[in-house]
Amino acid sequence: MTRNGICLLATLIIVMTSSWVTAQGRTARGQVLYDEHCAGCHGLTGKGDGPNAARLTVPPANFHTARSRAKTDFELLTSISYGIAFSPMHAWRGKVTDEELLELVRYIRELAPFTPSL
Ligand code: HEC
């Protein structure tokens, strides 16, 4: 391929990825973070059935349960930020940015919406 061809290809890739990011918006970022850091335990759809779940003594939370869905965003944010004592659920504050912590909460809510009356 010629040098010009390579430049054109590189430009196209940059343009395509940046418009993808804008079009998908915030939740897509939450999903990318979730799939990378959380799905191993919580499962891709948040049912607590990720590939690593079987070897944990404390099972990962299933976000679709009434118990989880009734929790406020603030409660979820606190668990993600500071972790849960005596559990494999570690603190994520400082490992991802504060904005990303909020995006993770938003994505969990998209998988399993807040339902206080369940
Ligand atoms: C090593 C496995 C593991 C990983 C990785 C993990 N979690 Fe957890 N998570 C758990 C376990 C286990 C619990 C349940 C702890 C308990 O009930 O004591 C939990 C609980 C939670 C809760 C509380 C839910 C509720 O209903 O109270 C939230 C929210 C949560 N995790 C979000 C996340 C997010 C977001 C990530 C990724 C940034 C993540 N977790 C990564 C294992 C994990």
Coordinates of N, CA, C and O and ligand atoms in Angstrom, one line a residue:
M1 N 0.9 -1.2 0.0 CA 0.0 0.0 0.0 C 0.9 1.3 0.0 O 1.9 1.3 0.6
T2 N 0.5 2.3 -0.7 CA 1.3 3.5 -0.8 C 1.2 4.3 0.5 O 0.3 4.0 1.4
R3 N 2.1 5.2 0.7 CA 2.1 6.0 1.9 C 0.8 6.8 2.1 O 0.2 6.9 3.2
N4 N 0.3 7.4 0.9 CA -0.9 8.1 1.0 C -2.1 7.2 1.4 O -3.0 7.6 2.2
G5 N -2.0 6.0 0.9 CA -3.1 5.0 1.2 C -3.1 4.7 2.7 O -4.2 4.7 3.3
I6 N -1.9 4.6 3.3 CA -1.9 4.3 4.7 C -2.4 5.5 5.5 O -3.2 5.3 6.5
C7 N -2.0 6.7 5.1 CA -2.5 7.9 5.8 C -4.0 8.0 5.7 O -4.7 8.3 6.7
L8 N -4.6 7.7 4.5 CA -6.0 7.8 4.4 C -6.7 6.8 5.3 O -7.7 7.1 6.0
L9 N -6.1 5.6 5.3 CA -6.7 4.5 6.2 C -6.7 4.9 7.6 O -7.7 4.8 8.3
A10 N -5.5 5.5 8.1 CA -5.4 5.9 9.5 C -6.4 7.0 9.8 O -7.1 6.9 10.8
T11 N -6.6 7.9 8.9 CA -7.6 9.0 9.1 C -9.0 8.4 9.2 O -9.7 8.8 10.1
L12 N -9.3 7.5 8.3 CA -10.6 6.9 8.3 C -10.9 6.2 9.7 O -12.0 6.3 10.2
I13 N -9.9 5.5 10.1 CA -10.1 4.7 11.4 C -10.3 5.7 12.5 O -11.2 5.5 13.3
I14 N -9.5 6.8 12.6 CA -9.7 7.8 13.6 C -11.1 8.4 13.5 O -11.8 8.5 14.5
V15 N -11.6 8.8 12.3 CA -12.9 9.4 12.2 C -14.0 8.5 12.6 O -14.9 8.8 13.3
M16 N -13.8 7.2 12.2 CA -14.9 6.2 12.5 C -15.0 6.0 14.0 O -16.0 5.9 14.5
T17 N -13.8 5.8 14.6 CA -13.9 5.5 16.0 C -14.4 6.7 16.8 O -15.1 6.5 17.8
S18 N -14.0 7.9 16.5 CA -14.4 9.0 17.3 C -15.9 9.2 17.1 O -16.6 9.5 18.1
S19 N -16.5 9.0 15.9 CA -17.9 9.2 15.8 C -18.7 8.1 16.5 O -19.7 8.3 17.0
W20 N -18.0 6.9 16.5 CA -18.7 5.8 17.3 C -18.8 6.2 18.7 O -19.8 6.0 19.3
V21 N -17.7 6.7 19.3 CA -17.7 7.1 20.7 C -18.8 8.1 21.0 O -19.6 8.0 21.9
T22 N -18.9 9.2 20.1 CA -19.9 10.2 20.3 C -21.3 9.6 20.2 O -22.2 9.9 21.0
A23 N -21.5 8.8 19.2 CA -22.8 8.2 19.0 C -23.3 7.3 20.1 O -24.4 7.4 20.5
Q24 N -22.4 6.5 20.6 CA -22.8 5.6 21.7 C -22.9 6.3 23.0 O -23.7 5.8 23.9
G25 N -22.2 7.4 23.2 CA -22.4 8.2 24.4 C -21.8 7.5 25.7 O -21.0 6.6 25.6
R26 N -22.4 7.9 26.8 CA -21.8 7.6 28.1 C -22.0 6.1 28.5 O -21.1 5.5 29.0
T27 N -23.2 5.6 28.2 CA -23.5 4.2 28.6 C -22.6 3.2 28.0 O -22.1 2.3 28.6
A28 N -22.2 3.5 26.7 CA -21.3 2.7 26.0 C -19.9 2.6 26.8 O -19.3 1.6 26.9
R29 N -19.5 3.7 27.3 CA -18.3 3.8 28.1 C -18.5 2.9 29.4 O -17.6 2.1 29.7
G30 N -19.6 3.0 30.0 CA -19.9 2.2 31.2 C -19.9 0.8 30.8 O -19.3 0.0 31.6
Q31 N -20.4 0.4 29.7 CA -20.4 -1.0 29.2 C -19.0 -1.5 29.0 O -18.7 -2.6 29.4
V32 N -18.2 -0.7 28.4 CA -16.8 -1.1 28.1 C -16.1 -1.4 29.5 O -15.4 -2.4 29.6
L33 N -16.3 -0.4 30.4 CA -15.6 -0.6 31.7 C -16.2 -1.8 32.4 O -15.4 -2.6 33.0
Y34 N -17.5 -2.0 32.4 CA -18.1 -3.1 33.1 C -17.7 -4.4 32.5 O -17.3 -5.3 33.2
D35 N -17.7 -4.5 31.1 CA -17.3 -5.8 30.5 C -15.8 -6.1 30.9 O -15.5 -7.3 31.1
E36 N -15.0 -5.1 31.0 CA -13.6 -5.3 31.2 C -13.3 -5.7 32.7 O -12.6 -6.6 33.0
H37 N -13.9 -4.9 33.6 CA -13.6 -5.1 35.1 C -14.6 -5.9 35.9 O -14.2 -6.4 36.9
C38 N -15.8 -6.0 35.5 CA -16.8 -6.5 36.4 C -17.5 -7.8 35.9 O -17.9 -8.6 36.7
A39 N -17.6 -8.0 34.6 CA -18.3 -9.1 34.0 C -17.7 -10.4 34.4 O -18.5 -11.4 34.5
G40 N -16.4 -10.5 34.7 CA -15.8 -11.7 35.1 C -16.5 -12.3 36.3 O -16.6 -13.6 36.4
C41 N -16.9 -11.5 37.2 CA -17.7 -12.0 38.4 C -19.2 -11.9 38.2 O -19.9 -12.8 38.4
H42 N -19.6 -10.6 37.8 CA -21.0 -10.4 37.8 C -21.8 -10.9 36.6 O -23.0 -10.9 36.5
G43 N -21.0 -11.3 35.5 CA -21.6 -11.8 34.3 C -22.0 -10.6 33.4 O -22.2 -9.5 33.8
L44 N -22.0 -10.9 32.1 CA -22.2 -9.8 31.1 C -23.5 -9.2 31.3 O -23.7 -8.0 31.0
T45 N -24.6 -9.9 31.7 CA -25.9 -9.3 31.9 C -26.2 -9.0 33.4 O -27.3 -8.6 33.7
G46 N -25.2 -9.1 34.2 CA -25.3 -8.7 35.6 C -26.1 -9.7 36.5 O -26.6 -9.4 37.6
K47 N -26.1 -11.0 36.1 CA -26.8 -12.0 36.9 C -25.9 -12.7 37.9 O -26.3 -13.7 38.5
G48 N -24.7 -12.2 38.1 CA -23.8 -12.8 39.1 C -23.2 -14.1 38.6 O -22.8 -15.0 39.4
D49 N -23.3 -14.4 37.3 CA -22.9 -15.7 36.7 C -21.6 -15.6 35.8 O -21.5 -16.3 34.8
G50 N -20.7 -14.7 36.1 CA -19.5 -14.6 35.3 C -18.6 -15.8 35.5 O -18.8 -16.6 36.4
P51 N -17.6 -15.9 34.6 CA -16.8 -17.1 34.6 C -16.0 -17.3 35.9 O -15.7 -18.4 36.3
N52 N -15.8 -16.2 36.6 CA -15.0 -16.4 37.9 C -15.9 -16.6 39.1 O -15.4 -16.8 40.2
A53 N -17.2 -16.5 38.9 CA -18.1 -16.6 40.0 C -18.0 -17.9 40.8 O -18.1 -18.0 42.0
A54 N -17.8 -19.0 40.1 CA -17.9 -20.4 40.7 C -16.8 -20.5 41.7 O -17.0 -21.2 42.7
R55 N -15.6 -19.8 41.6 CA -14.6 -20.1 42.6 C -14.6 -19.1 43.7 O -13.7 -19.1 44.6
L56 N -15.6 -18.3 43.8 CA -15.7 -17.4 44.9 C -16.6 -17.9 46.0 O -17.6 -18.6 45.8
T57 N -16.2 -17.7 47.3 CA -17.0 -18.2 48.4 C -18.2 -17.4 48.6 O -19.3 -17.9 48.8
V58 N -18.0 -16.0 48.5 CA -19.2 -15.1 48.5 C -19.6 -14.9 47.0 O -18.9 -14.5 46.2
P59 N -20.9 -15.3 46.7 CA -21.3 -15.2 45.3 C -21.4 -13.7 44.9 O -21.9 -12.9 45.7
P60 N -21.0 -13.4 43.6 CA -21.2 -12.0 43.2 C -22.7 -11.6 43.1 O -23.5 -12.4 42.9
A61 N -22.9 -10.3 43.4 CA -24.3 -9.9 43.4 C -25.0 -10.1 42.1 O -24.3 -9.9 41.0
N62 N -26.2 -10.5 42.1 CA -27.0 -10.6 40.9 C -27.8 -9.3 40.9 O -28.7 -9.1 41.8
F63 N -27.6 -8.4 40.0 CA -28.2 -7.0 40.0 C -29.7 -7.1 39.7 O -30.4 -6.1 39.8
H64 N -30.2 -8.2 39.2 CA -31.6 -8.3 38.8 C -32.5 -8.7 40.0 O -33.7 -8.8 39.9
T65 N -31.9 -9.1 41.1 CA -32.7 -9.4 42.3 C -33.4 -8.2 42.8 O -33.0 -7.1 42.6
A66 N -34.5 -8.5 43.5 CA -35.3 -7.4 44.1 C -34.4 -6.6 45.1 O -34.4 -5.4 45.2
R67 N -33.6 -7.3 45.8 CA -32.7 -6.7 46.8 C -31.7 -5.7 46.2 O -31.6 -4.6 46.7
S68 N -31.2 -6.0 45.0 CA -30.2 -5.1 44.3 C -31.0 -4.0 43.7 O -30.6 -2.8 43.7
R69 N -32.1 -4.3 43.0 CA -32.8 -3.3 42.3 C -33.4 -2.2 43.2 O -33.7 -1.1 42.8
A70 N -33.7 -2.6 44.4 CA -34.3 -1.6 45.4 C -33.3 -0.7 46.0 O -33.6 0.3 46.6
K71 N -32.0 -1.0 45.7 CA -30.9 -0.1 46.3 C -30.9 1.1 45.5 O -31.1 1.1 44.3
T72 N -30.5 2.2 46.2 CA -30.4 3.5 45.4 C -29.1 3.5 44.7 O -28.2 2.8 45.0
D73 N -29.0 4.5 43.7 CA -27.8 4.7 43.0 C -26.6 4.9 44.0 O -25.5 4.5 43.8
F74 N -27.0 5.7 45.0 CA -25.9 6.0 46.0 C -25.4 4.8 46.7 O -24.2 4.7 46.9
E75 N -26.3 3.9 47.0 CA -25.8 2.6 47.7 C -24.9 1.8 46.7 O -23.9 1.3 47.2
L76 N -25.3 1.7 45.5 CA -24.5 1.0 44.5 C -23.1 1.7 44.4 O -22.1 1.1 44.4
L77 N -23.2 3.0 44.3 CA -21.9 3.8 44.1 C -21.0 3.6 45.3 O -19.8 3.4 45.1
T78 N -21.6 3.5 46.5 CA -20.8 3.3 47.7 C -20.1 2.0 47.6 O -18.9 1.8 47.9
S79 N -20.9 0.9 47.3 CA -20.3 -0.4 47.2 C -19.2 -0.5 46.2 O -18.1 -1.1 46.4
I80 N -19.4 0.1 45.0 CA -18.4 0.1 44.0 C -17.1 0.9 44.4 O -16.0 0.4 44.2
S81 N -17.4 2.0 45.0 CA -16.3 2.9 45.3 C -15.4 2.3 46.4 O -14.2 2.3 46.4
Y82 N -16.1 1.9 47.5 CA -15.3 1.5 48.7 C -15.2 0.0 48.9 O -14.6 -0.5 49.8
G83 N -15.9 -0.8 48.0 CA -15.9 -2.3 48.2 C -16.8 -2.7 49.3 O -17.4 -1.9 49.9
I84 N -16.8 -4.0 49.5 CA -17.7 -4.6 50.5 C -16.8 -5.4 51.4 O -16.0 -6.3 50.9
A85 N -16.8 -5.2 52.7 CA -15.9 -5.8 53.7 C -16.1 -7.3 53.6 O -17.2 -7.9 53.5
F86 N -15.0 -8.1 53.8 CA -15.0 -9.5 53.8 C -15.6 -10.2 52.6 O -16.2 -11.2 52.7
S87 N -15.4 -9.5 51.5 CA -15.9 -10.1 50.2 C -14.9 -9.8 49.1 O -14.1 -8.9 49.2
P88 N -15.0 -10.6 48.0 CA -14.1 -10.3 46.9 C -14.4 -9.0 46.2 O -13.7 -8.7 45.2
M89 N -15.5 -8.3 46.6 CA -15.8 -7.1 45.9 C -14.9 -6.0 46.5 O -15.1 -5.5 47.6
H90 N -13.9 -5.6 45.6 CA -12.9 -4.6 46.0 C -13.4 -3.2 45.8 O -14.3 -3.0 45.1
A91 N -12.6 -2.3 46.4 CA -12.9 -0.9 46.2 C -12.3 -0.5 44.8 O -11.2 -0.8 44.4
W92 N -13.1 0.3 44.0 CA -12.7 0.7 42.7 C -12.3 2.1 42.6 O -11.8 2.6 41.6
R93 N -12.5 2.9 43.7 CA -12.2 4.3 43.7 C -10.7 4.4 43.6 O -9.9 3.7 44.3
G94 N -10.2 5.2 42.7 CA -8.8 5.4 42.5 C -8.3 4.4 41.3 O -7.3 4.7 40.7
K95 N -9.0 3.3 41.1 CA -8.6 2.4 40.0 C -9.3 2.9 38.7 O -8.7 2.7 37.6
V96 N -10.5 3.5 38.8 CA -11.1 4.2 37.7 C -11.4 5.6 38.2 O -11.4 5.8 39.4
T97 N -11.7 6.5 37.2 CA -12.0 7.9 37.7 C -13.4 8.0 38.3 O -14.2 7.0 38.2
D98 N -13.6 9.1 39.0 CA -14.9 9.3 39.7 C -16.0 9.3 38.7 O -17.1 8.7 38.9
E99 N -15.8 9.9 37.5 CA -16.8 9.9 36.4 C -17.1 8.5 36.0 O -18.2 8.1 35.7
E100 N -16.0 7.7 35.9 CA -16.3 6.3 35.4 C -17.1 5.5 36.5 O -17.8 4.6 36.1
L101 N -16.9 5.8 37.7 CA -17.7 5.1 38.8 C -19.2 5.4 38.5 O -20.0 4.5 38.6
L102 N -19.5 6.7 38.2 CA -20.9 7.0 37.9 C -21.4 6.3 36.6 O -22.5 5.9 36.6
E103 N -20.5 6.2 35.6 CA -20.9 5.5 34.4 C -21.2 4.0 34.7 O -22.1 3.4 34.1
L104 N -20.4 3.4 35.6 CA -20.7 2.0 36.0 C -22.0 1.9 36.6 O -22.8 1.0 36.3
V105 N -22.4 2.8 37.5 CA -23.7 2.8 38.2 C -24.8 2.9 37.1 O -25.7 2.1 37.1
R106 N -24.6 3.9 36.2 CA -25.6 4.0 35.1 C -25.8 2.8 34.3 O -26.9 2.4 33.9
Y107 N -24.7 2.1 34.0 CA -24.7 0.9 33.2 C -25.5 -0.2 33.9 O -26.3 -1.0 33.4
I108 N -25.2 -0.4 35.2 CA -25.8 -1.4 36.0 C -27.4 -1.1 36.0 O -28.2 -2.0 35.9
R109 N -27.7 0.2 36.1 CA -29.1 0.5 36.1 C -29.8 0.3 34.8 O -31.0 0.0 34.7
E110 N -29.0 0.3 33.7 CA -29.5 0.0 32.4 C -29.8 -1.5 32.3 O -30.8 -2.0 31.7
L111 N -28.9 -2.3 32.9 CA -29.1 -3.8 32.9 C -30.3 -4.2 33.8 O -31.1 -5.0 33.4
A112 N -30.4 -3.5 34.9 CA -31.4 -3.9 35.9 C -31.9 -2.6 36.5 O -31.3 -2.1 37.5
P113 N -33.0 -2.0 36.0 CA -33.5 -0.7 36.4 C -33.9 -0.6 37.9 O -34.3 -1.6 38.5
F114 N -33.7 0.5 38.5 CA -34.0 0.8 39.9 C -35.5 0.5 40.1 O -36.3 1.1 39.3
T115 N -35.9 -0.4 40.9 CA -37.3 -0.7 41.2 C -37.6 -0.8 42.7 O -37.5 -1.9 43.2
P116 N -37.9 0.3 43.3 CA -38.0 0.3 44.8 C -39.1 -0.6 45.3 O -39.0 -1.1 46.4
S117 N -40.1 -0.8 44.5 CA -41.3 -1.5 45.1 C -41.3 -3.0 44.8 O -42.3 -3.7 45.2
L118 N -40.3 -3.6 44.3 CA -40.2 -5.0 44.0 C -40.3 -5.9 45.2 O -39.8 -5.5 46.2
Ligands
HEC1 C1 -13.7 -10.7 42.1 C2 -15.1 -10.7 41.7 C3 -15.8 -9.3 41.6 C4 -15.4 -8.3 40.7 C5 -14.3 -8.3 39.7 C6 -16.4 -7.3 40.9 N1 -17.3 -7.6 41.9 FE1 -18.9 -6.5 42.5 N2 -19.3 -7.9 43.9 C7 -18.7 -9.1 44.0 C8 -19.3 -9.8 45.2 C9 -18.8 -11.2 45.7 C10 -20.3 -9.0 45.7 C11 -21.3 -9.4 46.8 C12 -20.6 -9.0 48.1 C13 -21.5 -9.4 49.3 O1 -22.7 -9.5 49.1 O2 -21.0 -9.4 50.4 C14 -20.3 -7.8 44.8 C15 -21.2 -6.8 45.0 C16 -21.3 -5.7 44.2 C17 -22.3 -4.6 44.3 C18 -23.3 -4.5 45.4 C19 -24.7 -4.9 44.9 C20 -25.7 -5.0 45.8 O3 -26.9 -5.3 45.5 O4 -25.5 -4.7 47.0 C21 -22.1 -3.8 43.3 C22 -22.9 -2.5 43.0 C23 -21.0 -4.3 42.5 N3 -20.5 -5.4 43.1 C24 -20.5 -3.7 41.4 C25 -19.3 -4.1 40.8 C26 -18.7 -3.3 39.7 C27 -19.3 -2.1 39.0 C28 -17.5 -4.0 39.4 C29 -16.5 -3.6 38.3 C30 -15.9 -2.3 38.5 C31 -17.4 -5.2 40.2 N4 -18.5 -5.2 41.1 C32 -16.4 -6.1 40.2 C33 -17.6 -9.6 43.3 C34 -17.0 -8.9 42.3

